[in-house]
Coordinates of C-alpha atoms in Angstrom, one line a residue:
V1 CA 98.4 110.0 49.9
T2 CA 94.8 110.6 51.0
S3 CA 93.9 113.2 53.6
D4 CA 93.0 110.3 56.0
D5 CA 96.4 108.7 55.5
L6 CA 98.1 112.1 56.0
S7 CA 96.2 112.7 59.2
K8 CA 97.2 109.3 60.6
Q9 CA 100.8 109.8 59.6
V10 CA 101.0 113.3 61.2
G11 CA 99.2 112.0 64.3
R12 CA 101.8 109.4 64.9
Q13 CA 104.5 112.0 64.3
I14 CA 102.9 114.3 66.8
G15 CA 102.6 111.5 69.4
D16 CA 106.3 110.6 68.9
T17 CA 107.3 114.3 69.2
I18 CA 105.4 114.7 72.5
L19 CA 106.9 111.5 73.8
A20 CA 110.4 112.7 72.9
G21 CA 109.8 115.9 74.8
F22 CA 108.6 113.9 77.8
V23 CA 111.7 111.7 77.7
D24 CA 113.9 114.8 77.6
Y25 CA 112.0 116.3 80.5
I26 CA 112.5 113.2 82.6
A27 CA 116.2 112.9 81.7
S28 CA 116.8 116.6 82.6
F29 CA 114.8 116.3 85.8
R30 CA 116.8 113.3 86.9
K31 CA 120.1 115.0 86.0
I32 CA 119.2 117.9 88.2
S33 CA 118.0 115.6 91.0
R34 CA 121.2 113.6 91.0
R35 CA 123.1 116.8 92.1
A36 CA 120.8 117.2 95.1
Q37 CA 122.7 114.7 97.3
R38 CA 126.1 116.4 96.7
H39 CA 124.6 119.9 97.4
F40 CA 123.1 118.5 100.6
T41 CA 126.2 116.8 102.0
Q42 CA 128.5 119.6 100.9
R43 CA 126.1 122.2 102.2
E44 CA 126.1 123.9 98.8
W45 CA 122.9 125.8 99.5
T46 CA 123.2 128.4 96.8
E47 CA 123.6 125.7 94.1
H48 CA 120.8 123.7 95.7
D49 CA 118.4 126.7 95.5
A50 CA 119.4 127.3 91.9
D51 CA 118.7 123.7 90.9
S52 CA 115.4 123.8 92.8
R53 CA 114.3 126.8 90.7
Q54 CA 115.5 125.2 87.5
R55 CA 113.6 122.0 88.3
L56 CA 110.4 123.9 89.0
A57 CA 110.6 125.7 85.6
L58 CA 111.7 122.6 83.7
H59 CA 108.2 121.1 83.1
R60 CA 106.8 124.3 81.6
S61 CA 110.0 124.8 79.5
C62 CA 109.8 121.3 78.0
V63 CA 106.0 121.6 77.4
V64 CA 106.5 124.9 75.5
Q65 CA 109.3 123.3 73.4
A66 CA 107.0 120.4 72.5
V67 CA 104.2 122.7 71.6
D68 CA 106.5 124.7 69.3
R69 CA 107.4 121.4 67.5
V70 CA 103.9 120.0 67.0
R71 CA 102.0 123.1 66.0
P72 CA 103.6 123.3 62.5
L73 CA 102.7 119.6 62.0
L74 CA 99.1 120.2 63.0
D75 CA 98.8 123.2 60.7
G76 CA 99.4 120.9 57.7
V77 CA 96.2 118.8 58.2
A78 CA 92.5 119.6 57.7
D79 CA 91.1 117.8 60.7
G80 CA 93.3 119.0 63.6
R81 CA 91.3 117.4 66.4
G82 CA 91.0 114.1 64.6
T83 CA 94.7 114.1 64.0
W84 CA 95.3 114.8 67.7
R85 CA 93.1 111.9 68.7
T86 CA 95.4 109.7 66.5
A87 CA 98.4 111.2 68.3
R88 CA 96.8 110.5 71.7
N89 CA 96.2 106.9 70.8
H90 CA 99.7 106.4 69.4
Y91 CA 101.2 108.1 72.5
K92 CA 99.1 105.9 74.8
R93 CA 100.4 102.8 73.2
R94 CA 104.0 103.9 73.3
I95 CA 103.9 104.7 77.1
A96 CA 102.0 101.6 78.1
D97 CA 105.1 99.8 79.5
R98 CA 106.5 102.9 81.3
S99 CA 106.4 103.1 85.1
D100 CA 105.7 106.9 85.0
L101 CA 102.3 106.7 83.3
T102 CA 100.8 109.5 85.4
L103 CA 103.6 111.9 84.6
A104 CA 103.5 111.0 80.9
E105 CA 99.7 111.6 80.9
T106 CA 100.1 115.0 82.6
F107 CA 102.8 116.0 80.1
F108 CA 100.6 115.1 77.1
N109 CA 97.7 117.0 78.5
S110 CA 99.8 120.0 79.2
V111 CA 100.9 120.1 75.6
T112 CA 97.4 119.5 74.4
R113 CA 96.0 122.4 76.4
R114 CA 98.6 124.8 75.2
T115 CA 98.1 123.7 71.6
F116 CA 94.3 124.1 71.7
T117 CA 94.4 126.9 74.3
T118 CA 91.9 124.8 76.4
I119 CA 90.2 126.3 79.4
G120 CA 89.1 123.5 81.7
V121 CA 89.0 119.9 80.5
D122 CA 88.5 118.7 76.9
N123 CA 88.1 114.9 76.9
D124 CA 87.8 114.9 73.1
V125 CA 91.6 115.4 72.7
E126 CA 93.1 115.0 76.2
L127 CA 94.5 111.7 77.6
R128 CA 92.6 110.2 80.4
W129 CA 93.4 107.1 82.5
F130 CA 93.3 103.9 80.6
G131 CA 90.3 102.5 82.5
A132 CA 89.6 99.4 84.6
T133 CA 90.6 97.0 81.8
T134 CA 94.2 98.2 81.7
V135 CA 96.6 97.6 84.5
P136 CA 99.6 99.9 84.5
R137 CA 102.8 97.9 84.3
G138 CA 106.0 98.5 86.2
E139 CA 104.5 100.3 89.2
G140 CA 105.4 99.0 92.6
R141 CA 108.6 97.6 91.3
A142 CA 110.9 96.1 94.0
E143 CA 113.8 98.4 92.9
L144 CA 111.8 101.4 94.0
F145 CA 111.6 100.3 97.7
A146 CA 113.3 98.1 100.3
T147 CA 111.9 96.4 103.3
A148 CA 113.6 96.5 106.7
S149 CA 112.5 93.6 108.9
R150 CA 112.2 94.0 112.7
V151 CA 114.4 91.3 114.2
R152 CA 115.1 92.7 117.7
D153 CA 113.7 96.1 118.6
T154 CA 112.5 99.2 116.7
S155 CA 115.7 101.0 117.4
A156 CA 117.8 98.3 115.7
M157 CA 115.5 98.3 112.7
V158 CA 115.7 102.1 112.4
R159 CA 119.5 102.0 112.6
Q160 CA 119.5 99.4 109.8
I161 CA 117.3 101.7 107.7
L162 CA 119.5 104.8 108.3
E163 CA 122.7 102.8 107.5
S164 CA 121.2 101.5 104.2
Y165 CA 121.3 105.1 102.8
E166 CA 124.7 106.1 101.5
F167 CA 125.4 109.8 102.2
E168 CA 128.7 111.4 101.5
A169 CA 128.7 112.8 105.0
P170 CA 128.8 111.0 108.4
W171 CA 125.9 110.9 110.8
A172 CA 126.4 113.3 113.7
D173 CA 125.0 110.7 116.2
L174 CA 123.5 107.7 114.5
E175 CA 122.6 105.8 117.7
D176 CA 120.7 108.8 119.2
D177 CA 119.0 109.5 115.9
A178 CA 117.9 105.8 115.7
R179 CA 116.6 105.9 119.3
R180 CA 114.6 109.1 118.8
V181 CA 113.0 107.8 115.6
A182 CA 112.2 104.5 117.2
A183 CA 110.6 106.2 120.2
R184 CA 108.3 108.1 117.9
M185 CA 107.4 104.9 116.0
D186 CA 106.8 102.9 119.2
T187 CA 104.5 105.7 120.6
F188 CA 102.5 105.6 117.4
L189 CA 102.2 101.8 117.4
I190 CA 101.0 101.8 121.0
E191 CA 98.5 104.6 120.5
E192 CA 97.1 103.4 117.2
W193 CA 97.6 99.6 117.2
D194 CA 97.9 98.9 121.0
S195 CA 100.9 96.8 120.1
L196 CA 104.6 97.0 119.2
E197 CA 104.3 93.9 116.9
A198 CA 105.2 95.5 113.6
D199 CA 106.8 93.2 111.1
G200 CA 108.9 95.8 109.3
V201 CA 109.0 99.0 107.3
D202 CA 108.9 99.5 103.5
M203 CA 111.2 102.4 102.5
L204 CA 111.4 104.2 99.2
R205 CA 115.0 104.0 97.9
P206 CA 115.1 107.6 96.5
V207 CA 116.0 110.3 99.0
F208 CA 113.9 113.5 98.7
Y209 CA 115.7 116.8 99.2
R210 CA 113.9 120.0 100.1
N211 CA 115.5 123.2 101.3
K212 CA 118.2 122.1 103.7
A213 CA 116.7 118.8 104.6
A214 CA 116.8 115.2 103.3
Y215 CA 113.7 113.1 103.7
L216 CA 113.5 109.3 103.9
V217 CA 110.0 108.1 103.2
G218 CA 108.5 104.8 104.3
R219 CA 105.4 103.1 105.6

């Protein structure tokens, strides 16, 4: 095996190792996030706070684990930076069909900076956006959002939106909540558009939990 062949082989192995670390990170993040709804509806605030701290520390923990796994591989080749560029290109190809390209890019660069103890930016080994000739696939997928159409008035549309989210706890006053949200939306439409003729609202399907609140995000 020539040194060039070894460099390419190790580069691919490093790329695969970093991707495995990223996949583990995403799986762990989602596992923690799935508990958020139960903590919210059951008012388990202590558990919710503990999960929030764990989620914040998760990225660094997974990055450190990936660094510990790739450093011994990199030590076995003469051209570390050249091998890393091979790893970068291999990793880039493997994540091309993922919907979380930005997160995957950030994870790779975090591992890179810790491995090379980079201060600032090092474009020679870091992963940058693919460029104008590459269109990320999978983003904007229909399963990520739903559209609520305005059939009657804004209040009815808002109620439709609120009822589409399944919480394990009942609404305290769904009708009043819908009316208050609709009033804010109508005020905005009149002030900004000088009209109430909005076709509908696109809503992200995931619910975002922070502190003791649950956020529904739409446009």
